[in-house]
Short mmCIF file of C-alpha atoms in Angstrom, two decimals:
data_model
loop_
_atom_site.label_atom_id
_atom_site.label_comp_id
_atom_site.label_asym_id
_atom_site.label_seq_id
_atom_site.Cartn_x
_atom_site.Cartn_y
_atom_site.Cartn_z
CA MET M 23 13.45 7.38 -22.33
CA GLY M 24 10.69 9.88 -21.49
CA ILE M 25 9.52 10.88 -18.04
CA ALA M 26 6.80 8.68 -16.56
CA PHE M 27 3.35 10.26 -16.47
CA ASP M 28 2.97 9.69 -12.74
CA PHE M 29 6.38 11.14 -11.84
CA ALA M 30 6.63 14.32 -9.76
CA PRO M 31 10.02 15.12 -8.20
CA GLU M 32 8.56 17.32 -5.44
CA ARG M 33 5.90 14.81 -4.34
CA PRO M 34 5.98 14.16 -0.57
CA ASP M 35 6.43 10.59 0.65
CA HIS M 36 2.99 10.41 2.28
CA ILE M 37 1.29 11.44 -0.99
CA ASN M 38 3.33 8.89 -2.89
CA SER M 39 2.31 6.21 -0.41
CA ILE M 40 -1.38 7.03 -0.86
CA LEU M 41 -1.15 7.00 -4.66
CA ASN M 42 0.54 3.60 -4.68
CA GLY M 43 -1.95 1.97 -2.34
CA LEU M 44 -5.64 1.40 -1.86
CA ASP M 45 -5.98 4.59 0.18
CA ARG M 46 -6.14 6.58 -3.05
CA TYR M 47 -9.80 5.45 -3.20
CA ASN M 48 -10.46 6.19 0.46
CA PRO M 49 -12.72 9.27 0.87
CA GLU M 50 -10.80 10.19 4.02
CA THR M 51 -7.76 11.05 1.91
CA THR M 52 -9.69 13.78 0.10
CA THR M 53 -8.59 16.44 2.59
CA VAL M 54 -4.98 15.29 2.24
CA PHE M 55 -5.08 15.75 -1.53
CA GLN M 56 -6.87 19.11 -1.16
CA ASP M 57 -4.11 20.37 1.12
CA TYR M 58 -1.55 19.11 -1.38
CA VAL M 59 -3.21 21.11 -4.17
CA ALA M 60 -2.95 24.22 -1.98
CA VAL M 61 0.77 23.52 -1.47
CA GLN M 62 1.26 23.21 -5.25
CA CYS M 63 -0.41 26.58 -5.76
CA GLU M 64 1.83 28.25 -3.18
CA ASP M 65 5.15 26.56 -4.06
CA ARG M 66 4.76 26.64 -7.88
CA THR M 67 5.08 22.85 -8.02
CA TYR M 68 2.82 20.55 -9.99
CA ASP M 69 1.64 16.96 -9.63
CA CYS M 70 -0.86 15.97 -12.30
CA TYR M 71 -1.17 12.36 -11.11
CA ALA M 72 -2.18 13.38 -7.59
CA ASN M 73 -4.59 16.03 -8.89
CA LEU M 74 -6.30 13.51 -11.16
CA ALA M 75 -6.60 11.14 -8.19
CA LEU M 76 -8.43 13.86 -6.27
CA LEU M 77 -10.81 14.52 -9.16
CA LYS M 78 -11.51 10.78 -9.31
CA LEU M 79 -12.37 10.85 -5.59
CA TYR M 80 -14.76 13.71 -6.32
CA GLN M 81 -16.41 11.49 -8.95
CA PHE M 82 -17.01 8.76 -6.40
CA ASN M 83 -17.95 11.18 -3.60
CA PRO M 84 -19.67 14.25 -5.10
CA HIS M 85 -20.61 15.56 -1.65
CA LEU M 86 -16.91 16.07 -0.88
CA THR M 87 -16.28 18.25 -3.94
CA ARG M 88 -14.74 21.67 -3.32
CA ASP M 89 -15.23 24.11 -6.18
CA GLU M 90 -12.18 26.17 -5.29
CA THR M 91 -9.90 23.14 -5.33
CA THR M 92 -11.32 21.99 -8.66
CA THR M 93 -10.67 25.34 -10.32
CA ASN M 94 -7.19 25.50 -8.80
CA ILE M 95 -6.40 22.11 -10.36
CA LEU M 96 -7.57 23.39 -13.76
CA VAL M 97 -5.56 26.59 -13.44
CA LYS M 98 -2.45 24.61 -12.53
CA ALA M 99 -3.06 22.40 -15.57
CA LEU M 100 -3.02 25.52 -17.77
CA THR M 101 0.48 26.34 -16.53
CA VAL M 102 1.93 23.22 -18.18
CA PHE M 103 0.42 23.63 -21.66
CA PRO M 104 0.77 22.36 -24.36
CA SER M 105 0.53 19.11 -22.37
CA PRO M 106 -2.95 17.49 -22.39
CA ASP M 107 -3.37 17.79 -18.61
CA PHE M 108 -6.22 20.30 -18.82
CA SER M 109 -8.25 17.98 -21.06
CA LEU M 110 -7.54 15.04 -18.77
CA CYS M 111 -8.92 17.02 -15.84
CA LEU M 112 -12.02 18.05 -17.79
CA HIS M 113 -12.84 14.43 -18.52
CA LEU M 114 -13.13 13.73 -14.80
CA LEU M 115 -15.67 16.48 -14.18
CA PRO M 116 -19.41 15.68 -14.04
CA PRO M 117 -21.54 16.29 -17.15
CA HIS M 118 -23.65 19.02 -15.55
CA ILE M 119 -20.46 21.07 -15.11
CA LEU M 120 -19.31 20.54 -18.69
CA HIS M 121 -22.79 21.07 -20.20
CA PRO M 122 -24.40 23.89 -18.24
CA VAL M 123 -27.38 26.14 -18.90
CA SER M 124 -25.71 27.98 -21.76
CA THR M 125 -25.47 24.94 -24.01
CA THR M 126 -26.13 26.97 -27.15
CA SER M 127 -23.18 29.28 -26.63
CA SER M 128 -19.46 28.91 -26.00
CA LEU M 129 -19.68 31.71 -23.44
CA PRO M 130 -20.98 31.33 -19.90
CA ALA M 131 -24.55 32.44 -19.20
CA ALA M 132 -25.93 34.20 -16.15
CA GLY M 133 -27.87 31.10 -15.12
CA ASP M 134 -24.82 28.85 -14.95
CA ALA M 135 -23.60 27.57 -11.59
CA PRO M 136 -20.40 29.24 -10.29
CA LEU M 137 -18.22 26.17 -10.90
CA SER M 138 -19.68 25.62 -14.34
CA GLU M 139 -19.04 29.23 -15.31
CA ALA M 140 -15.49 29.03 -14.01
CA VAL M 141 -14.79 25.83 -15.97
CA GLN M 142 -16.15 27.38 -19.15
CA LYS M 143 -13.98 30.46 -18.76
CA LEU M 144 -10.88 28.39 -18.12
CA SER M 145 -11.74 26.24 -21.15
CA ILE M 146 -11.78 29.40 -23.26
CA LEU M 147 -8.23 30.18 -22.11
CA ASN M 148 -7.12 26.64 -22.87
CA THR M 149 -8.58 26.87 -26.38
CA LEU M 150 -6.76 30.13 -27.07
CA LEU M 151 -3.48 28.62 -25.89
CA SER M 152 -3.97 25.52 -28.04
CA GLN M 153 -4.54 27.81 -31.04
CA ALA M 154 -1.34 29.77 -30.20
CA ASP M 155 -3.48 32.91 -29.90
CA TYR M 156 -1.34 34.35 -27.13
CA LYS M 157 -2.56 37.91 -27.56
CA GLY M 158 -6.13 36.66 -27.33
CA PHE M 159 -5.19 34.72 -24.21
CA TRP M 160 -3.89 37.80 -22.39
CA ASP M 161 -6.74 40.00 -23.63
CA THR M 162 -9.30 37.46 -22.40
CA LEU M 163 -7.49 37.01 -19.09
CA ASN M 164 -7.63 40.76 -18.46
CA SER M 165 -11.21 41.18 -19.66
CA ASP M 166 -13.07 39.84 -16.62
CA ASP M 167 -12.55 40.16 -12.88
CA LEU M 168 -13.60 36.53 -12.49
CA TYR M 169 -10.34 35.48 -14.11
CA ALA M 170 -8.40 37.39 -11.47
CA ASP M 171 -10.37 35.58 -8.78
CA LEU M 172 -9.67 32.20 -10.38
CA MET M 173 -5.92 32.85 -10.61
CA ALA M 174 -5.59 34.42 -7.17
CA ASP M 175 -4.60 31.20 -5.38
CA VAL M 176 -1.95 30.18 -7.93
CA SER M 177 1.30 31.93 -7.11
CA GLY M 178 3.13 33.42 -10.10
CA PHE M 179 0.50 32.40 -12.64
CA GLU M 180 1.37 35.05 -15.23
CA GLU M 181 5.09 34.38 -14.94
CA LEU M 182 4.53 30.65 -15.34
CA MET M 183 2.42 31.27 -18.44
CA ARG M 184 5.09 33.51 -19.96
CA VAL M 185 7.65 30.77 -19.49
CA ARG M 186 5.40 28.18 -21.14
CA ILE M 187 4.63 30.52 -24.05
CA ALA M 188 8.36 31.18 -24.45
CA VAL M 189 8.98 27.43 -24.56
CA THR M 190 6.52 26.95 -27.42
CA ILE M 191 7.98 29.94 -29.30
CA ARG M 192 11.46 28.50 -28.83
CA GLN M 193 10.34 25.29 -30.51
CA SER M 194 9.13 26.97 -33.69
CA CYS M 195 11.01 30.25 -34.22
CA ARG M 196 14.56 31.49 -34.74
CA GLU M 197 13.76 35.20 -34.89
CA VAL M 198 10.76 37.23 -33.75
CA GLU M 199 10.09 40.95 -33.94
CA ARG M 200 10.33 42.48 -30.49
CA ALA M 201 6.97 44.24 -30.77
CA GLN M 202 5.28 40.95 -31.68
CA LEU M 203 6.95 39.05 -28.87
CA GLU M 204 6.00 41.73 -26.33
CA THR M 205 2.39 41.21 -27.37
CA TRP M 206 2.65 37.43 -27.06
CA LEU M 207 4.24 37.64 -23.61
CA ASN M 208 2.23 40.64 -22.38
CA ILE M 209 5.33 42.32 -21.00
CA HIS M 210 7.18 45.45 -22.12
CA GLY M 211 10.20 47.67 -21.56
CA GLN M 212 12.94 46.69 -19.14
CA ASP M 213 10.83 43.86 -17.71
CA PHE M 214 10.67 42.35 -21.20
CA GLU M 215 14.44 42.67 -21.66
CA ARG M 216 15.16 41.03 -18.31
CA PHE M 217 12.81 38.17 -19.09
CA ILE M 218 14.24 37.58 -22.57
CA ILE M 219 17.91 37.84 -21.60
CA ASP M 220 18.05 36.54 -18.01
CA ILE M 221 15.32 33.89 -18.03
CA CYS M 222 15.12 32.77 -21.66
CA GLY M 223 18.76 33.34 -22.57
CA TRP M 224 17.84 34.90 -25.90
CA GLY M 225 19.34 37.95 -27.59
CA ILE M 226 17.92 41.31 -28.68
CA ASP M 227 19.30 43.12 -31.76
CA ASP M 228 18.04 46.72 -31.87
CA THR M 229 19.76 47.48 -35.19
CA VAL M 230 17.49 45.40 -37.43
CA GLY M 231 13.82 44.64 -37.82
CA GLY M 232 12.32 48.11 -37.58
CA MET M 233 10.92 49.49 -34.33
CA GLY M 234 12.18 47.58 -31.32
CA GLY M 235 14.49 45.28 -33.23
CA ILE M 236 14.61 41.52 -33.45
CA VAL M 237 14.74 38.88 -30.75
CA SER M 238 17.05 36.04 -31.77
CA ILE M 239 16.50 32.53 -30.43
CA PRO M 240 19.43 30.08 -30.34
CA VAL M 241 19.27 27.03 -32.57
CA ASN M 242 17.86 23.92 -30.92
CA LYS M 243 16.68 20.55 -32.16
CA GLU M 244 13.08 21.78 -32.49
CA ASN M 245 13.62 25.02 -34.44
CA GLU M 246 16.49 23.87 -36.64
CA ALA M 247 15.47 23.30 -40.25
CA LYS M 248 16.74 19.94 -41.46
CA GLY M 249 16.04 18.04 -44.61
CA THR M 250 14.64 14.56 -44.21
CA ILE M 251 15.67 11.73 -46.50
CA VAL M 252 13.28 8.80 -46.63
CA ARG M 253 14.65 5.55 -47.99
CA GLU M 254 12.38 2.67 -48.93
CA ASN M 255 13.87 -0.82 -48.63
CA VAL M 256 11.83 -2.87 -51.09
CA GLU M 257 13.08 -6.28 -52.21
CA PHE M 258 12.75 -7.49 -55.81
CA ASP M 259 10.75 -10.54 -54.66
CA GLN M 260 8.03 -8.21 -53.43
CA PHE M 261 7.65 -6.72 -56.93
CA ALA M 262 7.68 -10.20 -58.43
CA ARG M 263 4.66 -11.22 -56.39
CA VAL M 264 2.79 -8.09 -57.51
CA ILE M 265 3.57 -8.69 -61.19
CA LYS M 266 2.64 -12.36 -60.91
CA ARG M 267 -0.71 -11.51 -59.36
CA ALA M 268 -1.45 -9.07 -62.21
CA TYR M 269 -1.26 -11.92 -64.74
CA GLU M 270 -3.32 -14.36 -62.72
CA GLN M 271 -6.74 -15.14 -64.10
CA PRO M 272 -9.70 -14.35 -61.87
CA ALA M 273 -11.39 -17.42 -60.38
#
């Protein structure tokens, strides 16, 4: 059985009480949820259900919207890719944020509002991650000071992203060239080796694979190649009905 969508092991009791009652639609709880988002950013925890509840409150009460909290929610959603959380958050944002001045371009324009520009830039990162363009993700992240400002409140953002990228690589690969993996993770040298060995539990073989060697990933149920045998259970009576219908005269 999978984990329930609204489950968060670190969720405080008072937040859980609000989410399970009518107070989740009470504008006075907005500040409580905003403080909870700040705690998530500091403690490296994540509660998508509570964050979506806050964005819903912003829908009902636009005057209570805080741009910084909104962008922090989107940044936290990036840290759990490839889950659809980022898209869920986008669907709760107002149209004028999602369709700003620069409607003819995928890149933010100078006339866009600050929140709109921030959302567009974060959407670019989400698109790169969904395309598994990890090098492009890191290059884009380091290309603009605005990205640094957006990530500033989220503790350990780059480390969290490396872990998530490693998880997706683990699901699809058994071996990866070290040089390629360093590019995907944006980490090099001894820091790379510590991350691969101590955090991921993978191995590095320097004797094969050219410069840098090969990183070997243990077999798991996602990256193990298995043949699939499909058996069709078709009864003879089913064929009989088909053959009989072929000989029937049209009305």
